[in-house]
Short mmCIF file of N, CA and C in Angstrom, two decimals:
data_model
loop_
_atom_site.label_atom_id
_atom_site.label_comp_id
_atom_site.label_asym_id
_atom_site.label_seq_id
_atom_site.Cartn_x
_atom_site.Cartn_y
_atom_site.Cartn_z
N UNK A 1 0.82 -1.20 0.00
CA UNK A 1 0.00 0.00 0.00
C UNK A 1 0.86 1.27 0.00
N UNK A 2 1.79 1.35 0.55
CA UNK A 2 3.07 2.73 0.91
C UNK A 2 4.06 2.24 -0.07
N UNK A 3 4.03 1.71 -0.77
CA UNK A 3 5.09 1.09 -1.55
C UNK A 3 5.92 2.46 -2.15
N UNK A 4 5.06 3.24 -2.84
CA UNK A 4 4.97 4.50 -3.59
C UNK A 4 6.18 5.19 -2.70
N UNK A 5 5.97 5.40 -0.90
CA UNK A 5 6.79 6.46 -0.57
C UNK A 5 8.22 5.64 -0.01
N UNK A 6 8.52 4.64 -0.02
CA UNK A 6 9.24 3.45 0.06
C UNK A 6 10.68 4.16 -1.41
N UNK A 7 10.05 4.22 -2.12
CA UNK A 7 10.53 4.30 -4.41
C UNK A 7 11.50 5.77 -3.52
N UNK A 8 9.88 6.63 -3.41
CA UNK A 8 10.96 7.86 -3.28
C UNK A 8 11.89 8.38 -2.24
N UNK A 9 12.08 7.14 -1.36
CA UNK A 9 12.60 7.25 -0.30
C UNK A 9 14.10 6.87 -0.78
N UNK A 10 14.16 6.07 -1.39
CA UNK A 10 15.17 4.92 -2.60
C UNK A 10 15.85 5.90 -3.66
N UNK A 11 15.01 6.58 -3.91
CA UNK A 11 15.50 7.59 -5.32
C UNK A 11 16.25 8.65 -4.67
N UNK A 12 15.86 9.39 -3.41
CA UNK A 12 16.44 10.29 -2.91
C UNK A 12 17.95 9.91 -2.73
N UNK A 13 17.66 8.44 -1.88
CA UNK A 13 19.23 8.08 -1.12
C UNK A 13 20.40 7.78 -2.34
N UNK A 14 19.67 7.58 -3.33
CA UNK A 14 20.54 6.99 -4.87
C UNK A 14 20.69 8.42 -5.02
N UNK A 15 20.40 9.39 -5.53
CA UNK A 15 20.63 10.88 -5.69
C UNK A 15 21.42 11.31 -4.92
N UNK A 16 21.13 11.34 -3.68
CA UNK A 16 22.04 12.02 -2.43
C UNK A 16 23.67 10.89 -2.69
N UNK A 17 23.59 10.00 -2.45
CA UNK A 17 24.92 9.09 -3.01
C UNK A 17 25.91 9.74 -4.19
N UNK A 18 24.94 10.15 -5.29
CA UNK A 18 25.80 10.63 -6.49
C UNK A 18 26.42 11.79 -6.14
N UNK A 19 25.12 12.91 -5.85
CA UNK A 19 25.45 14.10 -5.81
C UNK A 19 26.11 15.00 -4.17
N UNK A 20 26.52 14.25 -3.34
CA UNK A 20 26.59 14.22 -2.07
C UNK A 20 28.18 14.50 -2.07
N UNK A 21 28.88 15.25 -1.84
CA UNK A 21 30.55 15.87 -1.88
C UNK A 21 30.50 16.15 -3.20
N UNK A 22 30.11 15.98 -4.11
CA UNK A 22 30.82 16.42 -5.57
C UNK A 22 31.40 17.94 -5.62
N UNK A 23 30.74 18.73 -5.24
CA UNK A 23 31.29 20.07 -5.42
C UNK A 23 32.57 20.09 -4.61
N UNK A 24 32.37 19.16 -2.94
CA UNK A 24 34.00 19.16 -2.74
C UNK A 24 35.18 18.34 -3.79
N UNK A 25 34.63 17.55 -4.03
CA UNK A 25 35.67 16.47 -4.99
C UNK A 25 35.92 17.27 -6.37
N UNK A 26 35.04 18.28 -6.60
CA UNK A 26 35.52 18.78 -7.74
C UNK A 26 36.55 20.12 -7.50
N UNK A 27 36.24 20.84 -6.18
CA UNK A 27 37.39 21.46 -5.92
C UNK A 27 38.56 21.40 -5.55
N UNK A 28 38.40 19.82 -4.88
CA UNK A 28 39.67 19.47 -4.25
C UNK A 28 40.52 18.77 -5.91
N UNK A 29 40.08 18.43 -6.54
CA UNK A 29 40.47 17.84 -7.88
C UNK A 29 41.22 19.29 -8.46
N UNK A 30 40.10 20.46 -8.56
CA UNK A 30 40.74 21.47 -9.94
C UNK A 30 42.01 22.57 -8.95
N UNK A 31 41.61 22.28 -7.42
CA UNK A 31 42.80 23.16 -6.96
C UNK A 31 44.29 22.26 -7.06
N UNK A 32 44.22 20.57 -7.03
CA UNK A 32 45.36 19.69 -7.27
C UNK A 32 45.80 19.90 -8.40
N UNK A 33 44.92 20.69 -9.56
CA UNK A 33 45.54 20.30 -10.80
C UNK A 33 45.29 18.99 -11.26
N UNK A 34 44.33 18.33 -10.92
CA UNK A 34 43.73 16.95 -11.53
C UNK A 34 43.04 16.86 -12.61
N UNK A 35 43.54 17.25 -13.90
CA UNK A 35 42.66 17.48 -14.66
C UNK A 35 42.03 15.89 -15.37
N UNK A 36 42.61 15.01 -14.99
CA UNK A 36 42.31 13.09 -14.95
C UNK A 36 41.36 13.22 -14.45
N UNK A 37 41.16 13.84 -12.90
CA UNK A 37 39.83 13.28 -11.92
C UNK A 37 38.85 14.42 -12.41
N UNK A 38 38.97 15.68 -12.82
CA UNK A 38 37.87 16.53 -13.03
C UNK A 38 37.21 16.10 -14.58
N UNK A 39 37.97 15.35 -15.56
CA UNK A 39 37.47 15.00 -16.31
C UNK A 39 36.53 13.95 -15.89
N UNK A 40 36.57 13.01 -15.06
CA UNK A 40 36.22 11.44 -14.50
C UNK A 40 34.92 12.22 -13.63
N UNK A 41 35.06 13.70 -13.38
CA UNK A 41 34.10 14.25 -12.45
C UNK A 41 32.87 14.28 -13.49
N UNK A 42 32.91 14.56 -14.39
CA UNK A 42 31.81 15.16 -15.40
C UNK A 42 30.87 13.85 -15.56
N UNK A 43 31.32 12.43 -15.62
CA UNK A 43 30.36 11.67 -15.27
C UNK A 43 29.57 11.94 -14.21
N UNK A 44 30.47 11.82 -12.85
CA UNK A 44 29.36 12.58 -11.73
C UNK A 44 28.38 13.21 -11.57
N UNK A 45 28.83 14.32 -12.70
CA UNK A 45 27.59 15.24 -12.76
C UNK A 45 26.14 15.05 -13.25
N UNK A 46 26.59 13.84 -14.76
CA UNK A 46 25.86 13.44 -15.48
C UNK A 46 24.39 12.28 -14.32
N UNK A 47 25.51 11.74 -13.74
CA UNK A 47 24.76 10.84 -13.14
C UNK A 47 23.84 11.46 -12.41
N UNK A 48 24.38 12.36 -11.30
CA UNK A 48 23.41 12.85 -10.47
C UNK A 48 22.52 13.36 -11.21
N UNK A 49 22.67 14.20 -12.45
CA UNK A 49 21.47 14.86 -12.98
C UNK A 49 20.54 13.51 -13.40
N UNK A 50 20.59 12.25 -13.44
CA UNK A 50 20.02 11.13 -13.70
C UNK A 50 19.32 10.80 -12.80
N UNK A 51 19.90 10.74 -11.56
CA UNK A 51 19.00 10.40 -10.08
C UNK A 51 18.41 11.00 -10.10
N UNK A 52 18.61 12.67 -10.10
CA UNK A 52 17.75 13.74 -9.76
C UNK A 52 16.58 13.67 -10.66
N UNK A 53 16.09 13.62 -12.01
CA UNK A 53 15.17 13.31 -12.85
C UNK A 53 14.16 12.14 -12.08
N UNK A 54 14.82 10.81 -11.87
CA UNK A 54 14.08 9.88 -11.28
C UNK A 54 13.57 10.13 -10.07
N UNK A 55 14.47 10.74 -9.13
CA UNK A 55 13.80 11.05 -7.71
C UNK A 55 12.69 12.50 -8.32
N UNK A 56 12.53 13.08 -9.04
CA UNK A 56 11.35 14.13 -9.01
C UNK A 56 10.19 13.13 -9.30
N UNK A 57 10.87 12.40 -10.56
CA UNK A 57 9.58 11.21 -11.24
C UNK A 57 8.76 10.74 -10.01
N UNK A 58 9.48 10.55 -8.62
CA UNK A 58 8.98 9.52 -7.56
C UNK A 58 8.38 10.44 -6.95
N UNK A 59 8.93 11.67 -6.85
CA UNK A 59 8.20 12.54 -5.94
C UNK A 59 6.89 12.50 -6.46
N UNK A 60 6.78 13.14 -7.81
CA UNK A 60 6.01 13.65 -8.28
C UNK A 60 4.91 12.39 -8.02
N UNK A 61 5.17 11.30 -8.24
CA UNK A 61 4.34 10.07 -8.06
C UNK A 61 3.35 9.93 -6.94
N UNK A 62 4.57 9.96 -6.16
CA UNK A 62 3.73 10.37 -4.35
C UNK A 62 3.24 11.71 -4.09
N UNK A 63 3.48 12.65 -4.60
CA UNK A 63 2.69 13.58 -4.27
C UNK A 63 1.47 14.17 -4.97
N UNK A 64 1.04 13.29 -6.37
CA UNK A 64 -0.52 13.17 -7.28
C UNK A 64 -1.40 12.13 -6.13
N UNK A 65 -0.87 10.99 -5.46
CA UNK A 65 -0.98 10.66 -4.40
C UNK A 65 -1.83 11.16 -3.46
N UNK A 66 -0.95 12.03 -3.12
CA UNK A 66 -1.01 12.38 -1.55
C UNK A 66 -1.84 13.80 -1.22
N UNK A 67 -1.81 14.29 -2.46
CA UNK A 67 -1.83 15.44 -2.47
C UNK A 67 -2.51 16.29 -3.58
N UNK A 68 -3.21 17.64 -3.66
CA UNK A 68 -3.62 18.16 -4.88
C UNK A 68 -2.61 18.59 -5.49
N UNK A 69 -2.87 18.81 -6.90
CA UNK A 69 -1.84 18.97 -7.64
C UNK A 69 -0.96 20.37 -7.31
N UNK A 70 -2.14 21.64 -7.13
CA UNK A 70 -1.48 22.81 -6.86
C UNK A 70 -0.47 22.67 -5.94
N UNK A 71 0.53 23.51 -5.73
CA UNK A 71 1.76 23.35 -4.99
C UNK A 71 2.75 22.59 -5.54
N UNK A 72 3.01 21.82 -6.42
CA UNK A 72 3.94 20.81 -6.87
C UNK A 72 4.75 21.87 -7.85
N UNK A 73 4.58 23.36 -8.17
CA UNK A 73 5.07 23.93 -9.25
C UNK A 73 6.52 24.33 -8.40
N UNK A 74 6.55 24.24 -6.90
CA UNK A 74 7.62 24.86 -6.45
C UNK A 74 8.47 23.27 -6.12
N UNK A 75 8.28 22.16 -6.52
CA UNK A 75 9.66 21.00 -6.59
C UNK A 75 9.72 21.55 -8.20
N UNK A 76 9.05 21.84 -8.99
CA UNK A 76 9.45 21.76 -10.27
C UNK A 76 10.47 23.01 -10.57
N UNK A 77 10.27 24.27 -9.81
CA UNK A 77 11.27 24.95 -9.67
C UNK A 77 12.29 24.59 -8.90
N UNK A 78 12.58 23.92 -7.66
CA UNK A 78 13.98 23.57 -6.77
C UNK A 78 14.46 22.38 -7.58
N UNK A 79 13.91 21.29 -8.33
CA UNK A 79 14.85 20.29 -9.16
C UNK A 79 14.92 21.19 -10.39
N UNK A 80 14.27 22.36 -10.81
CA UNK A 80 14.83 22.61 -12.20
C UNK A 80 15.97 23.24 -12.08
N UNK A 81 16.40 24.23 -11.07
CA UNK A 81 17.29 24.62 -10.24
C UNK A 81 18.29 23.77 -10.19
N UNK A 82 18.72 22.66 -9.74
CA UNK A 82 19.36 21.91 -9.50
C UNK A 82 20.12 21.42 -10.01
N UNK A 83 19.05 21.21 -11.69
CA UNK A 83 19.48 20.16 -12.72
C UNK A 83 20.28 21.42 -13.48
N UNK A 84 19.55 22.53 -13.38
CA UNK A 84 20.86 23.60 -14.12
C UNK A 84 21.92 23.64 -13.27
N UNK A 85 21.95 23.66 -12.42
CA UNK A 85 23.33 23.82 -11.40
C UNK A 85 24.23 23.30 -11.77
N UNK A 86 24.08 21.38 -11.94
CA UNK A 86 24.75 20.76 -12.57
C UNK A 86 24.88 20.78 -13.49
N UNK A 87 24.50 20.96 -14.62
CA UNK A 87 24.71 21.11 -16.59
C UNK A 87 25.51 22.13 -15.93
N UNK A 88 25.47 23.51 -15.55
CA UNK A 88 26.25 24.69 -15.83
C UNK A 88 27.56 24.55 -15.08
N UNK A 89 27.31 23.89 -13.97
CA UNK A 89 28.92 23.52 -13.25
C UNK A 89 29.54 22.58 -14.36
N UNK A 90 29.25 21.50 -14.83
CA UNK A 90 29.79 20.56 -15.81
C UNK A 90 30.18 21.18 -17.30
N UNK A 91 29.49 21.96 -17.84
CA UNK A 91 29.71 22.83 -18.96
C UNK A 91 31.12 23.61 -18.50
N UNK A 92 31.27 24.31 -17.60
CA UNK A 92 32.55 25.18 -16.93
C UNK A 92 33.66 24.20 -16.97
N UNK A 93 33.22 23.15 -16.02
CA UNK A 93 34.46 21.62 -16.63
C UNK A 93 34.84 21.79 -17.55
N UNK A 94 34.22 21.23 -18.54
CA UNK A 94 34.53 20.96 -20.11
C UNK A 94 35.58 22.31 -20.60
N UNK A 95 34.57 23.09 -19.85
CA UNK A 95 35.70 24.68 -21.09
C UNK A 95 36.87 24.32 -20.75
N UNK A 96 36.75 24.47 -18.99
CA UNK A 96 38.76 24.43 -18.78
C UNK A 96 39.28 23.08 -19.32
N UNK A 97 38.33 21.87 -19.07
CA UNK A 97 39.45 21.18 -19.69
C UNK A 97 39.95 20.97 -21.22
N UNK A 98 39.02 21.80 -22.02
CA UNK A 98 38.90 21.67 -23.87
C UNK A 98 39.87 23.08 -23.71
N UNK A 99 40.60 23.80 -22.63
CA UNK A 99 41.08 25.09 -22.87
C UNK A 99 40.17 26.50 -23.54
N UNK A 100 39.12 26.22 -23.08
CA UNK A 100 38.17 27.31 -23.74
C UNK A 100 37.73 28.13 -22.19
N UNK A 101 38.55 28.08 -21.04
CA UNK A 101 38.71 28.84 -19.73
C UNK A 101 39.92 28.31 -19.38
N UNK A 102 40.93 29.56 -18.93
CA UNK A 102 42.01 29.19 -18.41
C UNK A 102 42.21 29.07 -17.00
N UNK A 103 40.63 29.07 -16.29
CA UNK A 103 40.60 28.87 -14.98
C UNK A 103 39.13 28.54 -14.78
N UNK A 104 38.86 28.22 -13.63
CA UNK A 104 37.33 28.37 -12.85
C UNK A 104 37.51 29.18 -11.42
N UNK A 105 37.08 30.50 -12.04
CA UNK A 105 37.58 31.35 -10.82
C UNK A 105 36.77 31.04 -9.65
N UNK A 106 35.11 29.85 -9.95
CA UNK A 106 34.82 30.33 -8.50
C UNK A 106 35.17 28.86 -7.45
N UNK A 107 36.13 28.18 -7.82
CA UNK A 107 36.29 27.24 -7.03
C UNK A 107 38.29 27.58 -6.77
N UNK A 108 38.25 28.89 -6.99
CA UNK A 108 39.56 29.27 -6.26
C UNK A 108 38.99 30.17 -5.41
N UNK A 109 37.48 30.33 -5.05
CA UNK A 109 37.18 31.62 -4.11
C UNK A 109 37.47 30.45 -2.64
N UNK A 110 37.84 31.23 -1.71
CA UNK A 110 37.76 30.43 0.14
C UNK A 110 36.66 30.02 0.03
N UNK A 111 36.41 28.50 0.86
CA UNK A 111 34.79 28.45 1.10
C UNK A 111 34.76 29.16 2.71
N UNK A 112 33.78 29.56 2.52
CA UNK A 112 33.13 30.65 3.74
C UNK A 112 32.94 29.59 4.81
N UNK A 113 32.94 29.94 6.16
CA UNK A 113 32.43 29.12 6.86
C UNK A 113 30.73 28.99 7.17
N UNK A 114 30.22 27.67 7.59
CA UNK A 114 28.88 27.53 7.50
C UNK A 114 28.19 28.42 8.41
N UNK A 115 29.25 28.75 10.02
CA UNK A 115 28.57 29.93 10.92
C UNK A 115 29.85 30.88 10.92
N UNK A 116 29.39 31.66 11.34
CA UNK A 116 30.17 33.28 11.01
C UNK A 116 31.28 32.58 12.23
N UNK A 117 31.18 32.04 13.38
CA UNK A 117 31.75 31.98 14.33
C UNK A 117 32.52 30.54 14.17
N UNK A 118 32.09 29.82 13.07
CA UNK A 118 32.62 28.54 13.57
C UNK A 118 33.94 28.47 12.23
N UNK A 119 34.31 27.36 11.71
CA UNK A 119 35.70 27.19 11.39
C UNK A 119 35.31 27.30 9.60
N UNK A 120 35.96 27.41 8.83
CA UNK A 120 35.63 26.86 7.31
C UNK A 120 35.28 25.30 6.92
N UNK A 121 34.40 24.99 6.06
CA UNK A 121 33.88 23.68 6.14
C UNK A 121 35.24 23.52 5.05
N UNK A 122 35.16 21.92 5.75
CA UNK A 122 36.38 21.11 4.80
C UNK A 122 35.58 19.44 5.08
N UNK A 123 36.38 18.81 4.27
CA UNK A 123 35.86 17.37 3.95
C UNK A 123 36.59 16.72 5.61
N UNK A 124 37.62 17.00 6.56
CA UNK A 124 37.44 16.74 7.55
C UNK A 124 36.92 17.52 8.52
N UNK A 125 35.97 18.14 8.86
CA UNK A 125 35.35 19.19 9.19
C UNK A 125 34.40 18.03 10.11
N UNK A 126 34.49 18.57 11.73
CA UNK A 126 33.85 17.62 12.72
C UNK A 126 33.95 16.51 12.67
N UNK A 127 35.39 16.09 12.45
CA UNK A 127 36.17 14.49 12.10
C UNK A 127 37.34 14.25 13.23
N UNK A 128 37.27 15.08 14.66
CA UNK A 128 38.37 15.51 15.20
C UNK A 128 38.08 14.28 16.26
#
């Protein structure tokens, strides 16, 4: 009978898996000079934009479901959001690595910290 919210429970965690550090792995890659792993990244991107399609499919499933239709226009804006995020971060890939950008200036910006007071987030960040 719940089977439905079971799928999109499944689709999320497959999504969150793909797309879950990539933006760190892609900075820690283009500040190494990895241009091997930032190429190997652009699958990443591809994929997650794959989960992400299927997990809306599920949402969207469970929530004709669950729910009236009105209101569903604002997941269709936060995954359309999303799915550009990724095409346009992955497109920026490609330039620098086809040499059509001789940098990606915004993954040489500091990452900010998450509270004004607390430390800069890093991939060991509350690993102490």
């Amino acid at each position: 009978e719940f089977r439905y919210v079971f799928r999109t429970c499944a689709a999320a965690a497959r999504a969150l898996s793909v797309k879950y550090g990539l933006g760190m792995r892609t900075r820690e890659a283009y500040l190494a000079g990895d241009k091997k792993a930032l190429a190997a990244l652009c699958d990443d991107y591809l994929a997650a934009a794959d989960a992400l399609e299927k997990l809306y499919l599920a949402l969207e499933g469970q929530w004709t479901l669950e729910n009236k239709p009105q209101g569903f226009e604002v997941q269709d804006a936060r995954f359309g959001a999303i799915l550009r995020r990724l095409a346009h971060c992955r497109a920026r890939i490609l330039a620098y690595l086809a040499g059509g950008a001789e940098s990606i200036p915004e993954l040489e910006e500091p990452v900010l910290p998450y509270r004004q007071d607390g430390p800069p987030i890093s991939r060991t960040a509350g690993t102490t």
